PDB file of C-alpha atoms in Angstrom:
ATOM      1  CA  UNK A   1     -14.379   8.216  -1.977  1.00 72.00           C
ATOM      2  CA  UNK A   2     -15.087  11.669  -0.348  1.00 77.00           C
ATOM      3  CA  UNK A   3     -17.876  10.532   1.903  1.00 84.00           C
ATOM      4  CA  UNK A   4     -15.897   7.543   3.092  1.00 86.00           C
ATOM      5  CA  UNK A   5     -12.721   9.555   3.733  1.00 86.00           C
ATOM      6  CA  UNK A   6     -14.638  12.120   5.851  1.00 88.00           C
ATOM      7  CA  UNK A   7     -15.782   9.322   8.280  1.00 90.00           C
ATOM      8  CA  UNK A   8     -12.235   7.730   8.618  1.00 90.00           C
ATOM      9  CA  UNK A   9     -10.126   7.937  11.741  1.00 91.00           C
ATOM     10  CA  UNK A  10      -6.611   9.392  11.599  1.00 91.00           C
ATOM     11  CA  UNK A  11      -4.907   6.084  11.071  1.00 92.00           C
ATOM     12  CA  UNK A  12      -7.111   5.024   8.235  1.00 93.00           C
ATOM     13  CA  UNK A  13      -7.031   8.401   6.605  1.00 94.00           C
ATOM     14  CA  UNK A  14      -3.242   8.412   6.717  1.00 93.00           C
ATOM     15  CA  UNK A  15      -3.126   5.073   4.774  1.00 94.00           C
ATOM     16  CA  UNK A  16      -5.989   6.110   2.306  1.00 94.00           C
ATOM     17  CA  UNK A  17      -4.086   9.337   1.562  1.00 94.00           C
ATOM     18  CA  UNK A  18      -0.884   7.465   0.965  1.00 94.00           C
ATOM     19  CA  UNK A  19      -2.485   4.981  -1.451  1.00 95.00           C
ATOM     20  CA  UNK A  20      -4.463   7.632  -3.310  1.00 94.00           C
ATOM     21  CA  UNK A  21      -1.550  10.067  -3.824  1.00 93.00           C
ATOM     22  CA  UNK A  22       1.149   7.399  -4.381  1.00 92.00           C
ATOM     23  CA  UNK A  23       3.132   8.929  -1.492  1.00 93.00           C
ATOM     24  CA  UNK A  24       3.031   5.638   0.382  1.00 92.00           C
ATOM     25  CA  UNK A  25       5.614   4.107   2.729  1.00 90.00           C
ATOM     26  CA  UNK A  26       6.530   1.720  -0.076  1.00 94.00           C
ATOM     27  CA  UNK A  27      10.041   1.464  -1.497  1.00 94.00           C
ATOM     28  CA  UNK A  28       9.364   3.303  -4.784  1.00 94.00           C
ATOM     29  CA  UNK A  29       8.327   6.411  -2.866  1.00 93.00           C
ATOM     30  CA  UNK A  30      10.803   5.920   0.074  1.00 92.00           C
ATOM     31  CA  UNK A  31      13.682   6.079  -2.474  1.00 93.00           C
ATOM     32  CA  UNK A  32      12.721   9.676  -3.160  1.00 93.00           C
ATOM     33  CA  UNK A  33      13.168  10.440   0.600  1.00 91.00           C
ATOM     34  CA  UNK A  34      16.238   8.288   1.235  1.00 92.00           C
ATOM     35  CA  UNK A  35      18.441   7.500  -1.872  1.00 93.00           C
ATOM     36  CA  UNK A  36      19.862   4.456  -0.050  1.00 93.00           C
ATOM     37  CA  UNK A  37      16.498   2.670  -0.246  1.00 93.00           C
ATOM     38  CA  UNK A  38      16.163  -0.070  -2.942  1.00 95.00           C
ATOM     39  CA  UNK A  39      12.944   0.227  -4.877  1.00 96.00           C
ATOM     40  CA  UNK A  40      12.509  -3.480  -5.185  1.00 96.00           C
ATOM     41  CA  UNK A  41       9.562  -5.036  -3.289  1.00 96.00           C
ATOM     42  CA  UNK A  42      11.034  -6.628  -0.142  1.00 94.00           C
ATOM     43  CA  UNK A  43       8.350  -9.363  -0.176  1.00 95.00           C
ATOM     44  CA  UNK A  44       8.687 -10.804  -3.764  1.00 95.00           C
ATOM     45  CA  UNK A  45      12.125  -9.277  -4.740  1.00 96.00           C
ATOM     46  CA  UNK A  46      10.947  -9.154  -8.327  1.00 94.00           C
ATOM     47  CA  UNK A  47       9.467  -5.725  -9.168  1.00 95.00           C
ATOM     48  CA  UNK A  48       9.516  -2.141  -7.958  1.00 96.00           C
ATOM     49  CA  UNK A  49       7.290  -1.705  -4.867  1.00 96.00           C
ATOM     50  CA  UNK A  50       4.754   0.797  -6.185  1.00 96.00           C
ATOM     51  CA  UNK A  51       1.285   1.277  -4.918  1.00 96.00           C
ATOM     52  CA  UNK A  52      -0.151  -0.633  -7.970  1.00 95.00           C
ATOM     53  CA  UNK A  53       2.322  -3.531  -7.264  1.00 96.00           C
ATOM     54  CA  UNK A  54       1.384  -3.550  -3.638  1.00 97.00           C
ATOM     55  CA  UNK A  55      -2.359  -3.422  -4.272  1.00 96.00           C
ATOM     56  CA  UNK A  56      -2.659  -5.810  -7.214  1.00 95.00           C
ATOM     57  CA  UNK A  57       0.441  -7.620  -8.294  1.00 96.00           C
ATOM     58  CA  UNK A  58       2.786  -8.786  -5.529  1.00 97.00           C
ATOM     59  CA  UNK A  59       2.592 -12.520  -5.602  1.00 96.00           C
ATOM     60  CA  UNK A  60       3.426 -12.821  -1.826  1.00 96.00           C
ATOM     61  CA  UNK A  61       0.237 -10.813  -1.081  1.00 96.00           C
ATOM     62  CA  UNK A  62      -1.972 -12.856  -3.364  1.00 96.00           C
ATOM     63  CA  UNK A  63      -3.815 -14.892  -0.666  1.00 96.00           C
ATOM     64  CA  UNK A  64      -4.546 -11.634   1.418  1.00 96.00           C
ATOM     65  CA  UNK A  65      -5.624  -9.938  -1.872  1.00 96.00           C
ATOM     66  CA  UNK A  66      -8.008 -12.831  -2.619  1.00 96.00           C
ATOM     67  CA  UNK A  67      -9.502 -12.510   0.833  1.00 96.00           C
ATOM     68  CA  UNK A  68     -10.213  -8.792   0.362  1.00 96.00           C
ATOM     69  CA  UNK A  69     -10.824  -8.485  -3.406  1.00 96.00           C
ATOM     70  CA  UNK A  70     -11.704 -11.949  -4.599  1.00 95.00           C
ATOM     71  CA  UNK A  71      -8.711 -12.293  -6.923  1.00 94.00           C
ATOM     72  CA  UNK A  72      -5.010 -13.004  -6.598  1.00 94.00           C
ATOM     73  CA  UNK A  73      -3.953 -10.437  -9.245  1.00 94.00           C
ATOM     74  CA  UNK A  74      -5.553  -7.182 -10.353  1.00 93.00           C
ATOM     75  CA  UNK A  75      -4.398  -3.856 -11.545  1.00 93.00           C
ATOM     76  CA  UNK A  76      -4.274  -1.030  -8.884  1.00 90.00           C
ATOM     77  CA  UNK A  77      -6.662   0.898 -11.106  1.00 92.00           C
ATOM     78  CA  UNK A  78      -9.253  -1.869 -11.091  1.00 95.00           C
ATOM     79  CA  UNK A  79      -9.073  -2.136  -7.360  1.00 95.00           C
ATOM     80  CA  UNK A  80      -9.622   1.585  -6.860  1.00 94.00           C
ATOM     81  CA  UNK A  81     -12.542   1.448  -9.519  1.00 94.00           C
ATOM     82  CA  UNK A  82     -14.213  -1.670  -7.991  1.00 95.00           C
ATOM     83  CA  UNK A  83     -13.807  -1.359  -4.234  1.00 95.00           C
ATOM     84  CA  UNK A  84     -14.568   1.085  -1.512  1.00 95.00           C
ATOM     85  CA  UNK A  85     -11.552   2.860   0.008  1.00 95.00           C
ATOM     86  CA  UNK A  86     -12.465   1.337   3.480  1.00 95.00           C
ATOM     87  CA  UNK A  87     -11.957  -2.151   2.083  1.00 96.00           C
ATOM     88  CA  UNK A  88      -8.673  -1.047   0.402  1.00 96.00           C
ATOM     89  CA  UNK A  89      -7.377   0.481   3.617  1.00 95.00           C
ATOM     90  CA  UNK A  90      -8.401  -2.772   5.532  1.00 96.00           C
ATOM     91  CA  UNK A  91      -6.285  -4.723   3.014  1.00 96.00           C
ATOM     92  CA  UNK A  92      -3.303  -2.435   3.625  1.00 96.00           C
ATOM     93  CA  UNK A  93      -3.659  -2.779   7.371  1.00 94.00           C
ATOM     94  CA  UNK A  94      -3.847  -6.619   7.037  1.00 95.00           C
ATOM     95  CA  UNK A  95      -0.633  -6.740   5.059  1.00 94.00           C
ATOM     96  CA  UNK A  96       1.146  -4.606   7.775  1.00 92.00           C
ATOM     97  CA  UNK A  97       3.328  -3.094   5.021  1.00 92.00           C
ATOM     98  CA  UNK A  98       2.273   0.496   5.410  1.00 89.00           C
ATOM     99  CA  UNK A  99       2.874   0.652   9.140  1.00 82.00           C
ATOM    100  CA  UNK A 100       5.363   3.385   9.963  1.00 70.00           C
ATOM    101  CA  UNK A 101       8.973   2.274  10.422  1.00 62.00           C
ATOM    102  CA  UNK A 102      11.713   4.557  11.464  1.00 51.00           C
ATOM    103  CA  UNK A 103      14.188   2.831   9.309  1.00 49.00           C
ATOM    104  CA  UNK A 104      12.398   3.860   6.147  1.00 47.00           C
ATOM    105  CA  UNK A 105      13.017   7.621   6.946  1.00 46.00           C
ATOM    106  CA  UNK A 106      16.256   7.612   8.938  1.00 48.00           C
ATOM    107  CA  UNK A 107      19.375   6.061   7.402  1.00 49.00           C
ATOM    108  CA  UNK A 108      21.014   6.033  10.795  1.00 53.00           C
ATOM    109  CA  UNK A 109      18.326   3.584  12.084  1.00 48.00           C
ATOM    110  CA  UNK A 110      19.699   0.832   9.755  1.00 45.00           C
TER     111      UNK A 110
END
């Protein structure tokens, strides 16, 4: 991914870094920053919202996932192994889920 990362703009690099490190603006990680956050995925309400769930398993994102990766369900590891980071970042942008939201970081914003 190194060559692709060097050519990314700031917005894409932010998302790529979040996904690669697991420090993404998803509920599993946000719970570490704000104990009031529930780790459950706000889209499907059935599993913890981890990077792996977001990338490969959330049923609500299945049609978007199929558009970008050709499958409705896939492990996060398989997605990182089989696809370029630019495509993964484009998927993340398309879902809108990783866009910064003040409420995720500031309990007073709720």
